[in-house]
Coordinates of C-alpha atoms in Angstrom, one line a residue:
M1 CA 6.6 8.7 -3.1
V2 CA 5.9 7.2 -6.5
V3 CA 5.3 3.5 -7.2
R4 CA 6.0 2.1 -10.7
F5 CA 5.6 -1.3 -12.3
E6 CA 7.6 -1.8 -15.5
D7 CA 6.5 -4.8 -17.6
V8 CA 6.2 -6.9 -14.5
E9 CA 5.6 -10.6 -14.5
F10 CA 5.3 -12.8 -11.5
R11 CA 4.9 -16.6 -11.6
R12 CA 5.6 -19.5 -9.3
G13 CA 7.7 -22.3 -10.9
E14 CA 6.4 -23.5 -14.2
T15 CA 2.8 -22.5 -13.6
P16 CA 1.1 -19.8 -15.7
P17 CA 2.0 -16.2 -14.6
V18 CA -0.1 -14.7 -11.7
L19 CA 0.7 -11.3 -13.2
S20 CA 1.8 -10.6 -16.7
H21 CA 3.1 -7.5 -18.6
L22 CA 2.0 -5.2 -15.8
T23 CA 2.9 -1.6 -16.3
L24 CA 1.5 1.0 -14.0
T25 CA 2.5 4.2 -12.3
V26 CA 0.9 5.4 -9.1
D27 CA 1.8 9.1 -8.5
S28 CA 2.4 10.7 -5.2
G29 CA -0.9 11.5 -3.4
E30 CA -3.0 9.4 -5.7
T31 CA -5.4 6.6 -4.7
V32 CA -5.4 3.7 -7.3
A33 CA -8.1 1.1 -6.6
I34 CA -7.3 -2.3 -8.2
V35 CA -10.4 -4.4 -8.7
G36 CA -10.8 -8.0 -10.0
R37 CA -12.2 -11.4 -9.2
S38 CA -10.7 -13.6 -6.5
G39 CA -7.4 -15.1 -7.5
V40 CA -6.4 -12.7 -10.3
G41 CA -3.3 -11.4 -8.6
K42 CA -4.5 -8.4 -6.6
T43 CA -2.7 -9.3 -3.4
T44 CA 0.4 -10.4 -5.3
L45 CA 0.5 -6.9 -6.7
L46 CA 0.6 -5.4 -3.2
K47 CA 3.3 -7.8 -2.0
L48 CA 5.5 -6.8 -5.0
V49 CA 5.4 -3.2 -3.7
N50 CA 6.7 -3.9 -0.2
R51 CA 9.1 -6.6 -1.3
L52 CA 7.4 -9.6 0.2
L53 CA 7.6 -10.9 -3.3
L54 CA 10.1 -10.1 -6.1
P55 CA 9.0 -10.0 -9.8
T56 CA 10.0 -12.9 -12.0
S57 CA 10.8 -10.3 -14.7
G58 CA 10.4 -6.6 -15.1
R59 CA 10.9 -4.1 -12.3
V60 CA 8.9 -2.6 -9.4
L61 CA 10.3 0.8 -8.3
V62 CA 9.5 2.6 -5.1
D63 CA 10.7 6.2 -4.9
G64 CA 12.8 5.5 -8.0
R65 CA 14.6 2.4 -6.6
D66 CA 14.1 -1.1 -7.7
T67 CA 12.6 -3.1 -4.8
R68 CA 15.5 -5.6 -5.3
D69 CA 17.8 -2.8 -4.1
W70 CA 15.8 -1.9 -1.0
D71 CA 16.3 -3.6 2.4
G72 CA 13.0 -5.5 2.8
I73 CA 12.4 -4.6 6.5
G74 CA 13.4 -0.9 5.9
L75 CA 11.0 -0.7 3.0
R76 CA 8.1 -2.3 4.8
R77 CA 8.5 0.1 7.7
R78 CA 8.1 2.9 5.2
I79 CA 4.9 1.5 3.8
G80 CA 1.6 1.1 5.7
Y81 CA -0.4 -2.1 5.2
V82 CA -4.0 -2.6 6.1
F83 CA -5.4 -6.1 6.0
Q84 CA -9.0 -7.4 5.8
D85 CA -8.6 -9.3 9.1
V86 CA -6.7 -6.3 10.6
G87 CA -4.2 -8.5 12.5
L88 CA -4.1 -6.6 15.7
F89 CA -2.0 -8.1 18.5
P90 CA -4.6 -9.5 21.0
H91 CA -2.4 -9.1 24.1
M92 CA -1.6 -5.5 23.4
S93 CA -3.7 -2.4 24.1
V94 CA -5.1 -0.3 21.2
E95 CA -2.5 2.4 21.9
D96 CA 0.4 -0.1 21.9
N97 CA -0.9 -1.7 18.6
V98 CA -1.0 1.7 17.0
S99 CA 2.5 2.8 18.2
I100 CA 4.3 -0.5 17.4
V101 CA 6.1 0.7 14.2
P102 CA 7.2 4.1 15.7
R103 CA 8.7 2.2 18.7
L104 CA 10.5 -0.2 16.3
E105 CA 11.8 2.9 14.7
H106 CA 13.2 4.0 18.0
W107 CA 10.9 6.9 18.6
T108 CA 10.9 8.1 22.2
P109 CA 8.0 6.7 24.3
A110 CA 6.5 10.1 24.6
R111 CA 6.5 10.8 20.9
A112 CA 5.2 7.3 20.0
R113 CA 2.4 7.7 22.5
A114 CA 1.5 11.2 21.3
R115 CA 1.3 9.9 17.7
A116 CA -0.9 7.0 18.7
L117 CA -3.4 9.2 20.5
E118 CA -3.4 11.7 17.6
L119 CA -4.2 9.0 15.1
L120 CA -7.0 7.5 17.3
E121 CA -8.6 11.0 17.2
L122 CA -8.1 11.1 13.5
V123 CA -9.9 7.8 12.9
G124 CA -12.8 8.7 15.2
L125 CA -11.9 6.8 18.3
Q126 CA -11.6 8.9 21.5
P127 CA -8.3 8.0 23.2
G128 CA -9.8 8.4 26.6
T129 CA -12.3 5.6 25.8
F130 CA -10.3 3.3 23.5
A131 CA -6.5 3.7 24.1
R132 CA -6.3 1.1 26.9
R133 CA -8.8 -1.4 25.5
R134 CA -7.8 -4.7 24.0
P135 CA -8.8 -5.7 20.5
H136 CA -11.4 -8.2 21.7
E137 CA -13.2 -5.3 23.4
L138 CA -13.8 -3.6 20.1
S139 CA -16.4 -4.0 17.3
G140 CA -15.3 -5.0 13.8
G141 CA -15.5 -1.5 12.6
Q142 CA -13.5 -0.2 15.5
R143 CA -10.8 -2.8 15.0
Q144 CA -10.6 -1.7 11.3
R145 CA -10.1 1.9 12.4
V146 CA -7.3 0.8 14.7
G147 CA -5.7 -1.1 11.9
L148 CA -5.8 2.0 9.7
A149 CA -4.3 4.1 12.5
R150 CA -1.5 1.6 13.0
A151 CA -0.7 1.6 9.3
L152 CA -0.5 5.4 9.4
A153 CA 1.5 5.6 12.6
A154 CA 5.0 6.2 11.2
D155 CA 3.6 8.7 8.6
P156 CA 4.3 6.3 5.6
P157 CA 4.3 7.9 2.2
V158 CA 2.6 4.8 0.7
L159 CA -0.4 2.9 2.1
L160 CA -1.3 -0.6 0.8
M161 CA -4.9 -1.8 1.5
D162 CA -5.8 -5.4 0.9
E163 CA -9.6 -5.9 0.9
P164 CA -9.7 -3.7 4.0
F165 CA -13.5 -3.4 4.5
G166 CA -14.6 -6.8 3.2
A167 CA -15.2 -8.4 6.6
L168 CA -17.6 -5.6 7.8
D169 CA -21.3 -5.5 7.7
P170 CA -22.7 -3.2 5.0
V171 CA -23.6 -0.3 7.2
T172 CA -20.3 -0.4 9.1
R173 CA -18.4 -0.9 5.8
L174 CA -20.0 2.3 4.4
E175 CA -19.1 4.3 7.5
V176 CA -15.5 3.1 7.6
R177 CA -15.1 3.8 3.8
R178 CA -16.3 7.3 4.4
E179 CA -13.9 7.8 7.2
F180 CA -11.1 6.5 5.1
A181 CA -12.0 8.9 2.3
R182 CA -12.0 11.8 4.7
I183 CA -8.6 10.8 6.2
R184 CA -7.0 10.2 2.8
A185 CA -8.1 13.6 1.6
Q186 CA -6.6 15.2 4.7
L187 CA -3.2 13.4 4.6
R188 CA -2.7 13.0 0.8
T189 CA -1.0 9.7 1.3
T190 CA -0.3 7.6 -1.8
V191 CA -2.7 4.6 -1.7
I192 CA -3.0 1.3 -3.6
L193 CA -6.2 -0.4 -2.6
V194 CA -7.3 -3.8 -3.9
T195 CA -10.8 -5.1 -3.7
H196 CA -13.3 -7.4 -5.6
D197 CA -16.0 -4.8 -5.0
M198 CA -16.4 -2.5 -8.1
A199 CA -18.6 -0.1 -6.2
E200 CA -15.9 0.3 -3.6
A201 CA -13.2 0.9 -6.2
L202 CA -15.3 3.5 -8.0
A203 CA -16.1 5.3 -4.8
L204 CA -12.6 5.4 -3.4
G205 CA -10.2 5.5 -6.3
S206 CA -8.9 8.6 -8.1
R207 CA -8.1 5.9 -10.8
V208 CA -9.5 2.4 -11.0
G209 CA -7.5 -0.5 -12.4
V210 CA -9.1 -3.8 -13.5
I211 CA -7.1 -7.0 -13.5
D212 CA -8.3 -10.0 -15.5
G213 CA -6.3 -13.1 -16.2
G214 CA -3.3 -11.6 -14.5
E215 CA -3.2 -8.5 -16.9
L216 CA -4.2 -4.9 -16.2
V217 CA -6.9 -4.5 -18.8
A218 CA -8.1 -1.0 -17.8
C219 CA -6.9 1.8 -15.6
D220 CA -8.6 5.2 -15.8
A221 CA -10.8 7.6 -13.9
P222 CA -13.8 6.0 -12.2
A223 CA -16.3 7.5 -14.7
A224 CA -14.4 6.2 -17.7
V225 CA -14.1 2.7 -16.2
A226 CA -17.8 2.6 -15.3
A227 CA -18.6 3.5 -18.9
S228 CA -16.2 1.0 -20.5
A229 CA -17.4 -1.3 -23.2
D230 CA -14.8 -3.9 -22.5
A231 CA -16.6 -7.2 -21.6
R232 CA -14.0 -7.9 -18.8
V233 CA -14.7 -4.6 -17.2
R234 CA -18.5 -4.7 -17.8
A235 CA -18.7 -8.0 -15.9
L236 CA -17.5 -6.2 -12.8
V237 CA -19.5 -3.0 -13.3
E238 CA -22.7 -5.0 -13.7
T239 CA -22.2 -6.4 -10.2
I240 CA -23.2 -3.0 -8.8
A241 CA -26.7 -3.4 -7.5
P242 CA -29.1 -0.6 -8.7
P243 CA -30.9 1.4 -6.0
P244 CA -34.3 -0.1 -5.0
A245 CA -37.3 1.2 -6.8
P246 CA -39.5 3.7 -4.8
R247 CA -42.3 2.0 -3.0
G248 CA -45.4 1.7 -5.2
A249 CA -43.4 2.0 -8.4
V250 CA -44.6 -0.4 -11.2

């Protein structure tokens, strides 16, 4: 499934546009990481894909259809969404959280359960240990893995990820990022990931897009973005901390 933005603008009332003149194509199986400061329109971009928002002008196409022509609920059930705060249902078990969309799609209980257990294995959570637990019994990294499994449960062709690792401590964040990279390589799902962390964008994106002032000012392979001379891009690249000097170095 291909996602395409055609000269998209989004604004609220008479305020300046949140996004302006956005043109971008995300090809099937590609991971595009969108990076930018807080408030530049990254989450708005995701909400335009699954029709939580509609563009003020221009078009957003999913699988060749303008999102205005999609049934919103039907479209959202075809698109996985991973949030920073995960949003698991606290009264439901891990297995039930993962299988909720397949059950809404009227899968048989046996098929939905098999899919949930398969995905728990995929994200590195042994079903025998974790399937019957409640979210409060999990660590932050484990909850994030459950959120990823839930987003993948109905085998969506597109996965949207909104600052998915931002709430994790640095070590857990690195572990979950590596797990995500492994899973994405295995499934070849189309992914749009937004983050304010340039290191994360460069590590996970097959292309990296930079939004500044509501405009897409760069979108290229990670190495090309990292080497960009554009001041708006450099400001983000320079946030990446260099590795510590070896002990005893002058």
